[in-house]
PDB file of C-alpha atoms in Angstrom:
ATOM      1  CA  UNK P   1      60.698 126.844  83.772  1.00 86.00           C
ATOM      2  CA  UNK P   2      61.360 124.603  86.514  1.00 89.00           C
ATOM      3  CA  UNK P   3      63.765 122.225  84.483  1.00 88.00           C
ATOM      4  CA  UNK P   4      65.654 125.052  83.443  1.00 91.00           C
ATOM      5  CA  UNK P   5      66.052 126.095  87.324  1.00 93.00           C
ATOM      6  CA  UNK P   6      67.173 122.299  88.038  1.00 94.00           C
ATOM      7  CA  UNK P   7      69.051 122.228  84.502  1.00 93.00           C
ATOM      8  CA  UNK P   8      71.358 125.053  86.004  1.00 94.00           C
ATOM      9  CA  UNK P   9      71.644 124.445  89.160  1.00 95.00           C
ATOM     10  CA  UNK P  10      72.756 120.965  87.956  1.00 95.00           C
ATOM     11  CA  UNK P  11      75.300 122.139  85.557  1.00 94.00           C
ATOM     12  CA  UNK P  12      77.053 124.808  88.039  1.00 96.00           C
ATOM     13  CA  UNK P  13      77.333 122.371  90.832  1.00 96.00           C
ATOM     14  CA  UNK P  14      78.603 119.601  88.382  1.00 95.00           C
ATOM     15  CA  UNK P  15      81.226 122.253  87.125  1.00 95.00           C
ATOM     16  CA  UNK P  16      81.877 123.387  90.805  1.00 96.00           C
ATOM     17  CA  UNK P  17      82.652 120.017  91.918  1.00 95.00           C
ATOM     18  CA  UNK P  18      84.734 119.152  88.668  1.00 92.00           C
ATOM     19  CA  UNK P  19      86.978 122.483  89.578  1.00 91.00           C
ATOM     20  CA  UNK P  20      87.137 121.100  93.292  1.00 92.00           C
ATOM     21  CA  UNK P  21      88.964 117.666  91.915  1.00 86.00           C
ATOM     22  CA  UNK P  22      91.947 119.489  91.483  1.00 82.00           C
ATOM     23  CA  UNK P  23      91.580 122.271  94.213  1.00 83.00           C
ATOM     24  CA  UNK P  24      91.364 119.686  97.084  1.00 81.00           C
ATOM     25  CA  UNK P  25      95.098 118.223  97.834  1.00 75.00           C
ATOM     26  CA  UNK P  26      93.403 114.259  99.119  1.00 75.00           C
ATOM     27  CA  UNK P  27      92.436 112.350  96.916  1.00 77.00           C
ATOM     28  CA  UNK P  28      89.791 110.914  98.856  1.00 77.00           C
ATOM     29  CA  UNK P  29      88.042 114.290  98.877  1.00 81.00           C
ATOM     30  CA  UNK P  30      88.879 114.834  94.860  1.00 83.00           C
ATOM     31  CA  UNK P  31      87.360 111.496  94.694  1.00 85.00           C
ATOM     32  CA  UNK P  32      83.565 112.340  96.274  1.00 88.00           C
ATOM     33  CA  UNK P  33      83.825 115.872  94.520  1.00 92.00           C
ATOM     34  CA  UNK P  34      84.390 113.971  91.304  1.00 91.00           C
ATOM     35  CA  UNK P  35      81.291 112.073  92.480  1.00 92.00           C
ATOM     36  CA  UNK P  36      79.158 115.009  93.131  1.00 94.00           C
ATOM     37  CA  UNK P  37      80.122 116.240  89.247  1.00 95.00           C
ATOM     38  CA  UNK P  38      79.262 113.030  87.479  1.00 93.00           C
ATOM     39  CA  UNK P  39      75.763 112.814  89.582  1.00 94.00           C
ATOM     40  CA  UNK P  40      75.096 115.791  88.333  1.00 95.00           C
ATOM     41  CA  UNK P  41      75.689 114.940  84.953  1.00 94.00           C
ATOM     42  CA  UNK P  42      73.540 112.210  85.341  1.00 93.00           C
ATOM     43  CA  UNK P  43      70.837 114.593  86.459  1.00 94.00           C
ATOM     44  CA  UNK P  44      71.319 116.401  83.546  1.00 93.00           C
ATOM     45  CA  UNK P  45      70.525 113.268  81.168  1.00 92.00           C
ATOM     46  CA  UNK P  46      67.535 112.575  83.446  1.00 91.00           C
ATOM     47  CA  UNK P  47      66.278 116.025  82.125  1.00 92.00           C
ATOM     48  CA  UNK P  48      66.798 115.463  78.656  1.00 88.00           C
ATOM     49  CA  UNK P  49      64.555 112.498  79.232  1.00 86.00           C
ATOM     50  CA  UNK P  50      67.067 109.094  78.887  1.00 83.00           C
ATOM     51  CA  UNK P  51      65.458 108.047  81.705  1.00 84.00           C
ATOM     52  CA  UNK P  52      67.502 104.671  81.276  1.00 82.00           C
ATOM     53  CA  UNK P  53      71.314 106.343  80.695  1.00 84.00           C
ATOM     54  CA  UNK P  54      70.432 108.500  83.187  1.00 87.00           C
ATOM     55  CA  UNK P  55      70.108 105.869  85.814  1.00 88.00           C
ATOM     56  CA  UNK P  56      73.256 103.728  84.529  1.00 87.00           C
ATOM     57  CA  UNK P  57      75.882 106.647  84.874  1.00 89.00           C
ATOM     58  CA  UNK P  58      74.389 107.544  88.134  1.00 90.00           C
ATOM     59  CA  UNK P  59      74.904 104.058  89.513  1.00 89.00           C
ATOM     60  CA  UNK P  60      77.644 103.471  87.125  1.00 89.00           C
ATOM     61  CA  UNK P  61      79.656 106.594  88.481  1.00 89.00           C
ATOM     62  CA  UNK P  62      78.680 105.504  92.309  1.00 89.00           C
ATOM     63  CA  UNK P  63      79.666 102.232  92.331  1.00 88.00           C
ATOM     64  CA  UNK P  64      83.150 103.298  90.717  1.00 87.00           C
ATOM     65  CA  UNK P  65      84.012 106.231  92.653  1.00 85.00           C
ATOM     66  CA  UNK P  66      83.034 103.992  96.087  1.00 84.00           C
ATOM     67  CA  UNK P  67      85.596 101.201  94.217  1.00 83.00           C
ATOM     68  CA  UNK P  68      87.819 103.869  94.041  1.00 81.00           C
ATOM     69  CA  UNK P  69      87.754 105.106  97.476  1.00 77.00           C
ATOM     70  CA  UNK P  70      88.196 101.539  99.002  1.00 76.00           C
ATOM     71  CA  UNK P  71      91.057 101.043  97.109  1.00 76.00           C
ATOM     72  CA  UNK P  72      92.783 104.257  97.621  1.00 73.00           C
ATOM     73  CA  UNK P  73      92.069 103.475 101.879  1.00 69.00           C
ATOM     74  CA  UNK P  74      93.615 100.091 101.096  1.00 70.00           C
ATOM     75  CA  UNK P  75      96.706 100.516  98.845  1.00 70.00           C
ATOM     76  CA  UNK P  76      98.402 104.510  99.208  1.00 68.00           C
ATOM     77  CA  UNK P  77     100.655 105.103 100.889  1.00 63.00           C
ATOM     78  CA  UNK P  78      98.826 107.909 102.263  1.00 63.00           C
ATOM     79  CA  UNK P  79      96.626 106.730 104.519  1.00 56.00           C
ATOM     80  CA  UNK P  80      92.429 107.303 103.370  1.00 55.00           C
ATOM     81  CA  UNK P  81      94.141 109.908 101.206  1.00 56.00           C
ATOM     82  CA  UNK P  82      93.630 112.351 103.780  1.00 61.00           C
ATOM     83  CA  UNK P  83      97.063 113.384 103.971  1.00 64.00           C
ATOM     84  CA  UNK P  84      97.666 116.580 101.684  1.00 65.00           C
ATOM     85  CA  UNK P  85      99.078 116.018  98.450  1.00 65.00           C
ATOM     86  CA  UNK P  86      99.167 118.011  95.140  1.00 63.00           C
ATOM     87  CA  UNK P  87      96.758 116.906  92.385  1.00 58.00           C
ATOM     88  CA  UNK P  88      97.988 118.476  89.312  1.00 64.00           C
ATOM     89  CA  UNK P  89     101.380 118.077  88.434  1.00 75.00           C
ATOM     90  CA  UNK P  90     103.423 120.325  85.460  1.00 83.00           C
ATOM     91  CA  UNK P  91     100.603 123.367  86.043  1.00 81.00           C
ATOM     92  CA  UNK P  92     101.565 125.737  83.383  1.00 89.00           C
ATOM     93  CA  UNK P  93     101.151 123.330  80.770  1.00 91.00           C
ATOM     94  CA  UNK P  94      98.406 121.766  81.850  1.00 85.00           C
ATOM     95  CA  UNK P  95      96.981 125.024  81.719  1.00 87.00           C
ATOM     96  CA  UNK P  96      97.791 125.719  78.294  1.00 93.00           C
ATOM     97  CA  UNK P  97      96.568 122.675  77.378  1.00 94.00           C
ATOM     98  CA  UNK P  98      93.330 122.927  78.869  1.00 91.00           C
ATOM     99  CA  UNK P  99      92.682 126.737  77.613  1.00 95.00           C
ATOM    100  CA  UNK P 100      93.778 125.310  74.107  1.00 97.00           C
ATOM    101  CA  UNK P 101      91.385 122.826  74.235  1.00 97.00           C
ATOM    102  CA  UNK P 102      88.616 124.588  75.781  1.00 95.00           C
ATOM    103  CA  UNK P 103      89.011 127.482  72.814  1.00 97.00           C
ATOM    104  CA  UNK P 104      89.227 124.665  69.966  1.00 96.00           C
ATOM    105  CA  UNK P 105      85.794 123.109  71.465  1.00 95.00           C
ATOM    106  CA  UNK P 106      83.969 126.115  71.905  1.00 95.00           C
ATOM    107  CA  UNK P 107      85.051 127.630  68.518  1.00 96.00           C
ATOM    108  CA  UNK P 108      83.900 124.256  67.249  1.00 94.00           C
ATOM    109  CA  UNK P 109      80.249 124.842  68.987  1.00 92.00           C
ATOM    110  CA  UNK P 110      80.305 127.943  67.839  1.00 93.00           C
ATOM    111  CA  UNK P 111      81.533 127.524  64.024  1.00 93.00           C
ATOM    112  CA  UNK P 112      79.908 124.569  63.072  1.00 92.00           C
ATOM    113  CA  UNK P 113      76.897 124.371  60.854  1.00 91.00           C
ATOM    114  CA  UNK P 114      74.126 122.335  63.350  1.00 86.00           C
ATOM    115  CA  UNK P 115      71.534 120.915  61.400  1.00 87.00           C
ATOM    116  CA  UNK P 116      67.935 121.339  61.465  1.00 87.00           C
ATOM    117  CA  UNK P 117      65.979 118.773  63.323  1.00 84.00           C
ATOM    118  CA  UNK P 118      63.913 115.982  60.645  1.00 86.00           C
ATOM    119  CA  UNK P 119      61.259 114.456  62.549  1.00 85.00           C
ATOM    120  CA  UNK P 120      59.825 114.068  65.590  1.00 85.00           C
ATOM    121  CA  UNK P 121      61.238 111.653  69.002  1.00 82.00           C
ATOM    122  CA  UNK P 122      60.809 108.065  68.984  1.00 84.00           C
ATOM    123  CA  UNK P 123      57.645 106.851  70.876  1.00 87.00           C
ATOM    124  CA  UNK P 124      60.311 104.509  73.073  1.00 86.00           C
ATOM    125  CA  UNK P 125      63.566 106.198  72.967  1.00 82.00           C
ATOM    126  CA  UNK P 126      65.358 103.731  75.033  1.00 78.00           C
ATOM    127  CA  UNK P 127      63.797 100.975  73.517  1.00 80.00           C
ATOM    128  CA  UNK P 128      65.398 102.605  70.191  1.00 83.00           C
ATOM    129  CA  UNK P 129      68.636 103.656  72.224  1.00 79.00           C
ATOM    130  CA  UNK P 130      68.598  99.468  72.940  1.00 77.00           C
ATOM    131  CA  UNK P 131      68.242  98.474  69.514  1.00 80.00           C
ATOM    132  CA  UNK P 132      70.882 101.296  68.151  1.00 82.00           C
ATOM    133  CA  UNK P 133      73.564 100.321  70.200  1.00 78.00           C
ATOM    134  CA  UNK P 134      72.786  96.228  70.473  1.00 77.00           C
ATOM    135  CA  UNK P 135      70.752  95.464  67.318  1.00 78.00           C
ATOM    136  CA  UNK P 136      69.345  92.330  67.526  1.00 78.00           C
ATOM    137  CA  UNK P 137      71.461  91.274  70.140  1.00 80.00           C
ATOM    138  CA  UNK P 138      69.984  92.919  73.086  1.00 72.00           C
ATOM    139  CA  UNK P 139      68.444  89.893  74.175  1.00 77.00           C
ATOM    140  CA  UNK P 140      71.492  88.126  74.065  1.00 82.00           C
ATOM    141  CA  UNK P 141      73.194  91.681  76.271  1.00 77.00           C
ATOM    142  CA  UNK P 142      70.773  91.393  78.886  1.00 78.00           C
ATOM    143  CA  UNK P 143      71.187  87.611  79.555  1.00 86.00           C
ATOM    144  CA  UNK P 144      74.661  88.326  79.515  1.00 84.00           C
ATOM    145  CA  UNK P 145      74.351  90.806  82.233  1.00 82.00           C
ATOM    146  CA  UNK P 146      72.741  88.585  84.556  1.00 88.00           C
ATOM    147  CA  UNK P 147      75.095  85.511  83.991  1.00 90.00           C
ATOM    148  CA  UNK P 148      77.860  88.325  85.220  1.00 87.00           C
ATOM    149  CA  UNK P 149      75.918  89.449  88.082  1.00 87.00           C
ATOM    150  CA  UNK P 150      74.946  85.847  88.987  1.00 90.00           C
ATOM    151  CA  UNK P 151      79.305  85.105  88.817  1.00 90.00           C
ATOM    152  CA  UNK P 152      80.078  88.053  90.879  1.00 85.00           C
ATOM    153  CA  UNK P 153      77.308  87.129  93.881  1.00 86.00           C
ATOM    154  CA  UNK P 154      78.957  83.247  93.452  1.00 86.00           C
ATOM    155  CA  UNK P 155      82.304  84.398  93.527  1.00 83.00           C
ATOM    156  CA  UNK P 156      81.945  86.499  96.724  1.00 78.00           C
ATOM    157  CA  UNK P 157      80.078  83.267  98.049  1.00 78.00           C
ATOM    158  CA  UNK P 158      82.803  80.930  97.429  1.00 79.00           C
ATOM    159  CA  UNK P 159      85.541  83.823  98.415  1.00 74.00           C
ATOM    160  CA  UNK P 160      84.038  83.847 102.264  1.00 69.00           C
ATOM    161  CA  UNK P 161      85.742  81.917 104.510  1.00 67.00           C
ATOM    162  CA  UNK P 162      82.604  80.959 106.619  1.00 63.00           C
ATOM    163  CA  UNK P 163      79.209  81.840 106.754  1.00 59.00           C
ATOM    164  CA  UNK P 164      76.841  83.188 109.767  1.00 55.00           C
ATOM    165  CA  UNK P 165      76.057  79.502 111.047  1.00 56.00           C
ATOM    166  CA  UNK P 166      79.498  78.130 111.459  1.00 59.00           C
ATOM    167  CA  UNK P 167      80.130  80.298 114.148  1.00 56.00           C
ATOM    168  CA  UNK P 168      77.825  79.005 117.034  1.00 56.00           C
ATOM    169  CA  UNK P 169      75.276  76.296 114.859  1.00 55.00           C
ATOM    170  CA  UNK P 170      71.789  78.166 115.163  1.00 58.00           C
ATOM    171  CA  UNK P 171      72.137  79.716 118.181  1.00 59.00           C
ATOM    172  CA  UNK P 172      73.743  83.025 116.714  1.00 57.00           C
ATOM    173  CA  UNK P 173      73.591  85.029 120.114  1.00 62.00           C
ATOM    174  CA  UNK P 174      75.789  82.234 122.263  1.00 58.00           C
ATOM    175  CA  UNK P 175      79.246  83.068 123.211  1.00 59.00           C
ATOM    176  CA  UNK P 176      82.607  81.269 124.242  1.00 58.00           C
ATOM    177  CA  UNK P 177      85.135  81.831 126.351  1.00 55.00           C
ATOM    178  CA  UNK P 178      87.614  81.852 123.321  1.00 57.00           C
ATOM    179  CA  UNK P 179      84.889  84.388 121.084  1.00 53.00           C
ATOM    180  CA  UNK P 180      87.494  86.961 121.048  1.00 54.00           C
ATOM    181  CA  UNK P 181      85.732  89.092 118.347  1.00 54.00           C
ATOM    182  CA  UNK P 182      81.736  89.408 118.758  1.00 54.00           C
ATOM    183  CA  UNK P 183      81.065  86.868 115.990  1.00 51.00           C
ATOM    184  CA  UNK P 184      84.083  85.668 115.656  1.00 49.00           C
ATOM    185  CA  UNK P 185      85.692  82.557 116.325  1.00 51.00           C
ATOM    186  CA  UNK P 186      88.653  83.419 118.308  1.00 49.00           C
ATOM    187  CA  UNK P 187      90.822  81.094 116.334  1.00 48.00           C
TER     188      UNK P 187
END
């Protein structure tokens, strides 16, 4: 009872939030609702008990959307995308596309013959999710994953141009006359 509560709560607020990308006019703001809608969806695999996918499109979706914030403060034109801009361009057809869509995918649900279920769940789905989608290779996958993680921490490393004890030595709290940024170095 109570995952069907959270189950559609979950899916109006994700469709809410998808309907407010294009109602909001900064993209910024389309940007978080977008946000909202795909944490919601990850919610919703939560329920269905893919614990693991769950998890990786919530921080999946995070990490990109806060990517795709920075970058939008950074390189439009409009500043922060605050400013008011329209979000959906050629509307009529757009529309029609959409509604055509939308009908074509629901007849589908609607028309197609689902089968019956065979079986019963795995004992480890993601274990089995792991092996579907890697094979043998998993091991491999996750090693992988690391060595990029380990590349990206390195790379910001090497990218700084100085690190917290080049300022002052070890006394981090001493100041100079020429400090014209608290922890800068005024050069």
């Amino acid at each position: 009872m109570l995952d069907e509560v959270i189950f559609w709560a979950l899916a109006l607020i994700a469709v809410a939030a998808g309907v407010m990308v294009f109602r909001f006019d900064s993209m910024a703001r389309a940007t978080y609702a977008l946000l909202t809608s795909l944490l919601c969806v990850g919610g919703e695999v939560l329920l269905l008990g893919l614990d693991y996918l769950g998890v990786v499109i919530v921080l999946m979706m995070t990490i990109e959307m806060a990517v795709m914030a920075v970058f939008m403060v950074m390189y439009m034109m409009n500043p922060a995308g605050l400013m008011p801009m329209a979000m959906v361009h050629n509307k009529k057809g757009a529309a029609a596309i959409c509604a055509a869509v939308f009908a074509v995918l629901a007849a589908g649900i609607l028309l197609a013959p689902w089968p019956s279920r065979r079986g019963g769940p795995p004992a480890d789905p993601t274990m089995d999710l792991g092996l579907s989608l890697m094979g043998p290779q998993m091991l491999t996958m996750m090693t992988l994953g690391l060595a990029l993680f380990a590349t990206i921490v390195a790379t910001v490393v090497l990218a700084t141009r100085r690190g917290r004890y080049d300022r002052f030595g070890d006394d981090l709290k001493a100041r100079t006359a020429d400090d014209a940024v608290r922890g800068g170095t005024g050069r």
